[in-house]
Amino acid sequence: MTPAPPLALTMGEPAGVGPEIIAAAWRALKDGGRPFAVVGDAALMRAQGVPVQAITAPADAGQAFPRAVPVLDSPLPAPVTPGRPEAANAGAVADWIEQAVSLALAGEVAGLVTAPIAKAPLYAAGFRFPGHTEFIAELTADAPFPGVRGPVMMLTAKDLRACLVTIHSPLAEVPELVTAERVMRTARVVHESMKRDFGIARPRLALAALNPHAGEGGALGLEEIEVLAPAAAALRNEGIAITDPLPADTLFHDEARAGYDAVLCLYHDQALIPVKTLDFWGGVNATLGLPVVRTSPDHGTGFDIAGKGVARADSVIAAIRLAGEMARARAG
């Protein structure tokens, strides 16, 4: 029986916590976890105090994984000082992501897990995307995909899957951005992903309201009446099981979460607060609606603690496990 392809794990910002949490993840998963191949700098990986084996192809990762971190070596052009990003290394960071995506599209890896990147040095080097999600969407734009294409950002913690209709938008702009079209497209992507990536035959979606008390019949806002409820009704006519807009303050307790498989949240903090309350250290960011499986730890580069040996690997370990589960579901 041919072993399943490994995952690709991009190293992220080399001056951040990425290299050390990858080393910690390997220590936690080397005895029985799904193998991954690091796309990055082998010398920097060795500096984390773990054994490293440079490999030339992802297929070699499985054999190496129990005894060393397999690395598809792509050396950095400049030295790394923890906590101090170097603009000269930004091109390599982007190249690592591009290489991992290419491997996923070619079927050589089952999916990718991306360690955190720093935007400022990337922007200084000419990077023109808001972040990982948009860059990966662009890299996969021409690849065939059987369904409604994303990207849609999903944050997970324990049994909560919170999917965002808007992401990094100022709160003052959110009401204009929450259109019926955007809500419906997000719901279609999530509905299909629940089936394709999570093996849920009949997904149940919840829709969070924008206003307190779901608008209180229009007294506290009209978005629920004019935008959200009509969008939900149209989605149900398409065969998608989704609730009418529900007050967000009652959507996330244990009993409520048992009633849905994923919830559509309308703005950043509506999703992130419950996710980080449920599991501050172990939350995962997953991208839905792309031809490749992609997950990421739900935290940043941690420049203030990089190199100090205190960064926790809970989130990247959870991201690796989730990527493996999604890849298995896609493989059938």
Coordinates of C-alpha atoms in Angstrom, one line a residue:
M1 CA 0.0 0.0 0.0
T2 CA 1.4 3.4 -1.0
P3 CA 1.8 5.7 2.0
A4 CA -0.2 8.9 2.0
P5 CA 1.8 11.9 0.9
P6 CA 3.2 14.0 3.8
L7 CA 2.2 17.6 4.6
A8 CA 4.3 20.6 3.7
L9 CA 5.1 22.9 6.5
T10 CA 6.4 26.3 5.5
M11 CA 8.9 27.9 8.0
G12 CA 7.3 31.3 7.9
E13 CA 9.2 34.4 9.1
P14 CA 12.6 33.0 10.0
A15 CA 13.2 35.6 12.8
G16 CA 9.9 34.7 14.5
V17 CA 8.8 31.7 16.5
G18 CA 8.1 29.6 13.4
P19 CA 11.3 27.5 13.5
E20 CA 11.1 26.7 17.2
I21 CA 7.5 25.7 17.2
I22 CA 8.1 23.5 14.1
A23 CA 10.9 21.8 16.1
A24 CA 8.5 21.4 19.0
A25 CA 5.8 20.0 16.8
W26 CA 8.2 17.4 15.3
R27 CA 9.2 16.3 18.8
A28 CA 5.5 15.8 19.7
L29 CA 4.5 14.1 16.4
K30 CA 7.5 12.1 15.3
D31 CA 6.3 8.9 16.9
G32 CA 3.1 8.2 15.0
G33 CA 2.0 11.6 13.7
R34 CA 1.4 12.3 10.1
P35 CA 4.8 13.1 8.5
F36 CA 5.5 16.6 7.3
A37 CA 8.3 18.1 5.3
V38 CA 9.5 21.5 6.2
V39 CA 9.9 23.9 3.3
G40 CA 12.7 26.3 4.5
D41 CA 16.3 26.6 5.6
A42 CA 17.8 23.4 6.9
A43 CA 20.6 25.2 8.8
L44 CA 18.1 27.3 10.6
M45 CA 16.1 24.2 11.5
R46 CA 19.3 22.6 12.9
A47 CA 19.8 25.6 15.0
Q48 CA 16.6 24.7 16.9
G49 CA 18.4 21.7 18.5
V50 CA 16.7 19.0 16.5
P51 CA 18.1 16.4 14.0
V52 CA 17.5 17.5 10.4
Q53 CA 17.6 15.5 7.2
A54 CA 17.7 17.4 4.0
I55 CA 15.5 15.7 1.4
T56 CA 15.1 16.3 -2.3
A57 CA 11.5 15.2 -2.7
P58 CA 8.5 15.0 -0.3
A59 CA 8.2 11.3 -0.9
D60 CA 11.4 10.9 1.3
A61 CA 9.8 12.6 4.3
G62 CA 8.0 9.5 5.7
Q63 CA 11.1 7.5 6.1
A64 CA 13.1 10.3 7.6
F65 CA 10.4 11.7 9.9
P66 CA 10.7 9.3 12.9
R67 CA 14.4 10.2 13.4
A68 CA 14.9 13.7 12.0
V69 CA 13.0 16.8 10.7
P70 CA 12.8 16.3 6.9
V71 CA 13.6 19.6 5.2
L72 CA 13.3 20.6 1.5
D73 CA 16.3 22.9 1.8
S74 CA 16.0 26.4 0.4
P75 CA 18.7 28.5 2.2
L76 CA 18.1 32.1 3.3
P77 CA 20.3 34.8 1.8
A78 CA 20.9 36.6 5.1
P79 CA 21.7 35.7 8.7
V80 CA 18.8 35.4 11.1
T81 CA 18.6 37.2 14.5
P82 CA 15.5 36.1 16.5
G83 CA 13.1 38.9 16.9
R84 CA 14.6 41.0 14.2
P85 CA 13.1 40.4 10.7
E86 CA 15.5 41.0 7.8
A87 CA 14.1 42.4 4.6
A88 CA 16.7 40.5 2.6
N89 CA 15.0 37.2 3.6
A90 CA 11.5 38.2 2.6
G91 CA 11.8 36.9 -1.0
A92 CA 12.7 33.4 0.4
V93 CA 9.7 33.4 2.7
A94 CA 7.4 34.0 -0.2
D95 CA 9.3 31.4 -2.3
W96 CA 8.7 28.8 0.4
I97 CA 5.0 29.4 0.3
E98 CA 5.0 29.2 -3.5
Q99 CA 7.0 26.0 -3.5
A100 CA 4.7 24.3 -1.0
V101 CA 1.6 25.3 -3.0
S102 CA 3.2 23.9 -6.2
L103 CA 3.9 20.6 -4.4
A104 CA 0.3 20.5 -3.1
L105 CA -1.1 21.1 -6.6
A106 CA 1.1 18.4 -8.0
G107 CA -0.1 15.9 -5.4
E108 CA 3.3 15.5 -3.9
V109 CA 2.1 16.7 -0.5
A110 CA -1.4 16.3 0.9
G111 CA -1.7 19.9 2.1
L112 CA 0.2 22.7 3.6
V113 CA 0.6 24.2 7.1
T114 CA 2.0 27.7 7.1
A115 CA 3.9 29.1 10.0
P116 CA 3.3 32.8 10.7
I117 CA 4.7 35.5 8.4
A118 CA 5.6 39.2 9.0
K119 CA 3.9 41.5 6.7
A120 CA 6.2 44.6 6.9
P121 CA 9.4 43.0 5.5
L122 CA 7.3 41.3 2.8
Y123 CA 5.7 44.5 1.8
A124 CA 9.1 46.2 1.7
A125 CA 10.2 43.5 -0.7
G126 CA 7.2 44.1 -3.0
F127 CA 4.7 41.5 -1.7
R128 CA 1.3 42.7 -2.8
F129 CA -1.1 40.5 -0.9
P130 CA -2.8 41.2 2.5
G131 CA -1.5 37.9 3.8
H132 CA -1.1 34.1 3.3
T133 CA -4.8 33.5 2.4
E134 CA -4.9 35.9 -0.5
F135 CA -1.5 34.8 -1.8
I136 CA -2.4 31.1 -1.8
A137 CA -5.7 31.9 -3.5
E138 CA -3.8 33.7 -6.2
L139 CA -1.3 30.8 -6.6
T140 CA -4.2 28.3 -7.0
A141 CA -6.5 30.5 -9.2
D142 CA -5.9 28.5 -12.4
A143 CA -6.2 25.1 -10.8
P144 CA -9.4 23.1 -11.3
F145 CA -11.7 23.1 -8.3
P146 CA -15.0 21.2 -8.0
G147 CA -17.2 23.7 -6.3
V148 CA -17.7 27.3 -5.2
R149 CA -14.2 28.8 -4.8
G150 CA -13.2 30.6 -1.7
P151 CA -11.1 31.7 0.1
V152 CA -13.1 31.6 3.3
M153 CA -11.3 31.9 6.6
M154 CA -12.4 29.4 9.2
L155 CA -11.1 29.5 12.8
T156 CA -11.5 26.4 14.9
A157 CA -11.2 25.5 18.6
K158 CA -12.4 22.3 20.1
D159 CA -15.9 21.7 18.5
L160 CA -16.3 25.2 17.1
R161 CA -15.9 26.1 13.5
A162 CA -16.3 29.8 13.0
C163 CA -16.3 31.1 9.4
L164 CA -15.8 34.7 8.5
V165 CA -17.9 36.8 6.1
T166 CA -15.6 39.8 6.5
I167 CA -12.1 39.5 7.9
H168 CA -9.7 42.4 8.7
S169 CA -12.2 45.2 8.1
P170 CA -12.8 48.2 10.4
L171 CA -16.0 47.7 12.4
A172 CA -17.4 50.9 11.0
E173 CA -17.3 49.4 7.5
V174 CA -18.8 46.0 8.3
P175 CA -22.5 46.8 7.8
E176 CA -21.9 47.9 4.2
L177 CA -19.7 44.9 3.5
V178 CA -22.2 42.4 4.9
T179 CA -24.3 42.0 1.7
A180 CA -26.6 39.1 0.8
E181 CA -24.2 38.1 -2.0
R182 CA -21.2 37.9 0.3
V183 CA -23.2 36.0 3.0
M184 CA -24.5 33.5 0.4
R185 CA -21.1 32.9 -1.2
T186 CA -19.5 32.3 2.2
A187 CA -22.3 29.9 3.1
R188 CA -22.0 28.0 -0.1
V189 CA -18.2 27.6 0.3
V190 CA -18.6 26.5 3.9
H191 CA -21.5 24.0 3.1
E192 CA -19.4 22.3 0.4
S193 CA -16.2 22.3 2.6
M194 CA -18.1 20.6 5.5
K195 CA -18.9 17.8 3.1
R196 CA -15.6 17.6 1.2
D197 CA -13.1 18.4 4.0
F198 CA -14.9 17.2 7.1
G199 CA -17.0 14.3 5.8
I200 CA -20.3 15.8 7.1
A201 CA -23.0 14.5 4.7
R202 CA -25.7 17.1 5.8
P203 CA -24.0 20.1 7.2
R204 CA -25.9 22.4 9.6
L205 CA -24.9 26.0 9.5
A206 CA -25.8 28.8 11.9
L207 CA -25.8 32.4 10.9
A208 CA -24.8 35.1 13.4
A209 CA -26.8 38.3 13.5
L210 CA -25.1 41.7 13.2
N211 CA -27.0 43.6 15.7
P212 CA -27.7 43.0 19.4
H213 CA -30.7 40.7 19.9
A214 CA -30.7 40.0 16.1
G215 CA -32.0 43.5 15.6
E216 CA -35.0 43.2 18.0
G217 CA -37.5 43.2 15.2
G218 CA -35.9 46.2 13.5
A219 CA -35.6 48.4 16.7
L220 CA -31.9 47.8 16.9
G221 CA -31.0 47.7 13.2
L222 CA -32.5 46.5 9.9
E223 CA -29.7 44.3 8.6
E224 CA -31.3 41.1 9.9
I225 CA -34.6 42.0 8.2
E226 CA -33.3 43.5 4.9
V227 CA -30.1 41.4 4.3
L228 CA -29.5 38.4 6.5
A229 CA -32.9 36.7 6.8
P230 CA -33.6 37.0 3.0
A231 CA -30.1 35.5 2.3
A232 CA -30.7 32.6 4.7
A233 CA -34.1 31.9 3.0
A234 CA -32.5 31.9 -0.4
L235 CA -29.8 29.5 0.8
R236 CA -32.4 27.1 2.2
N237 CA -34.2 27.2 -1.2
E238 CA -30.8 25.9 -2.6
G239 CA -30.9 23.0 -0.1
I240 CA -28.4 24.5 2.4
A241 CA -29.5 24.0 6.0
I242 CA -28.8 27.4 7.6
T243 CA -30.6 29.2 10.4
D244 CA -32.1 32.7 10.3
P245 CA -29.7 35.3 11.9
L246 CA -29.3 34.4 15.6
P247 CA -28.1 36.7 18.4
A248 CA -24.4 36.2 18.7
D249 CA -24.4 36.3 22.5
T250 CA -26.3 33.0 22.6
L251 CA -24.5 31.2 19.8
F252 CA -21.4 29.9 21.4
H253 CA -22.2 28.1 24.6
D254 CA -21.9 24.3 24.8
E255 CA -25.5 23.5 24.1
A256 CA -25.7 26.0 21.2
R257 CA -22.5 24.6 19.5
A258 CA -24.1 21.1 19.5
G259 CA -26.8 22.4 17.2
Y260 CA -24.6 23.3 14.2
D261 CA -21.5 22.1 12.4
A262 CA -20.2 25.6 11.5
V263 CA -21.3 29.1 12.2
L264 CA -21.0 32.1 9.8
C265 CA -19.7 35.1 11.7
L266 CA -20.0 38.6 10.2
Y267 CA -16.8 40.2 11.5
H268 CA -13.4 39.4 13.0
D269 CA -14.0 39.6 16.7
Q270 CA -17.4 37.9 16.5
A271 CA -15.5 34.7 15.5
L272 CA -12.1 35.3 17.2
I273 CA -13.4 36.0 20.7
P274 CA -15.3 32.7 21.2
V275 CA -12.5 30.7 19.5
K276 CA -9.8 32.2 21.7
T277 CA -12.0 31.8 24.8
L278 CA -12.5 28.1 24.1
D279 CA -8.9 27.4 23.4
F280 CA -6.5 30.3 23.5
W281 CA -3.4 28.3 22.7
G282 CA -4.7 25.7 20.4
G283 CA -6.9 27.6 17.8
V284 CA -6.3 26.9 14.1
N285 CA -6.9 29.0 11.0
A286 CA -8.0 27.0 8.0
T287 CA -8.7 28.2 4.5
L288 CA -11.8 26.8 2.8
G289 CA -12.8 26.7 -0.8
L290 CA -9.3 26.2 -2.4
P291 CA -7.9 23.4 -4.5
V292 CA -5.3 22.7 -1.7
V293 CA -5.7 22.0 2.0
R294 CA -4.2 24.8 4.0
T295 CA -4.1 25.4 7.8
S296 CA -2.1 27.7 10.0
P297 CA -1.6 28.3 13.7
D298 CA -3.8 31.1 15.0
H299 CA -1.1 33.4 16.2
G300 CA 1.5 35.7 14.8
T301 CA 5.3 35.8 14.6
G302 CA 5.9 36.4 18.3
F303 CA 9.0 38.5 17.8
D304 CA 9.0 39.5 21.5
I305 CA 9.6 35.9 22.5
A306 CA 11.4 34.4 19.5
G307 CA 14.5 32.6 20.4
K308 CA 13.8 32.5 24.1
G309 CA 12.5 28.9 24.2
V310 CA 9.1 29.8 25.6
A311 CA 6.9 29.7 22.5
R312 CA 4.1 27.2 22.8
A313 CA 3.5 24.8 19.9
D314 CA -0.1 23.9 20.7
S315 CA -1.6 25.8 17.8
V316 CA 0.8 24.5 15.1
I317 CA 0.4 20.9 16.3
A318 CA -3.4 21.4 16.1
A319 CA -3.0 22.9 12.6
I320 CA -0.9 19.9 11.5
R321 CA -3.5 17.5 12.8
L322 CA -6.4 19.4 11.2
A323 CA -4.6 19.5 7.8
G324 CA -4.1 15.7 8.0
E325 CA -7.8 15.2 8.8
M326 CA -8.9 17.4 5.9
A327 CA -6.5 15.7 3.5
R328 CA -7.9 12.3 4.5
A329 CA -11.4 13.5 4.0
R330 CA -10.6 14.8 0.5
A331 CA -8.8 11.5 -0.3
G332 CA -11.9 9.6 0.6

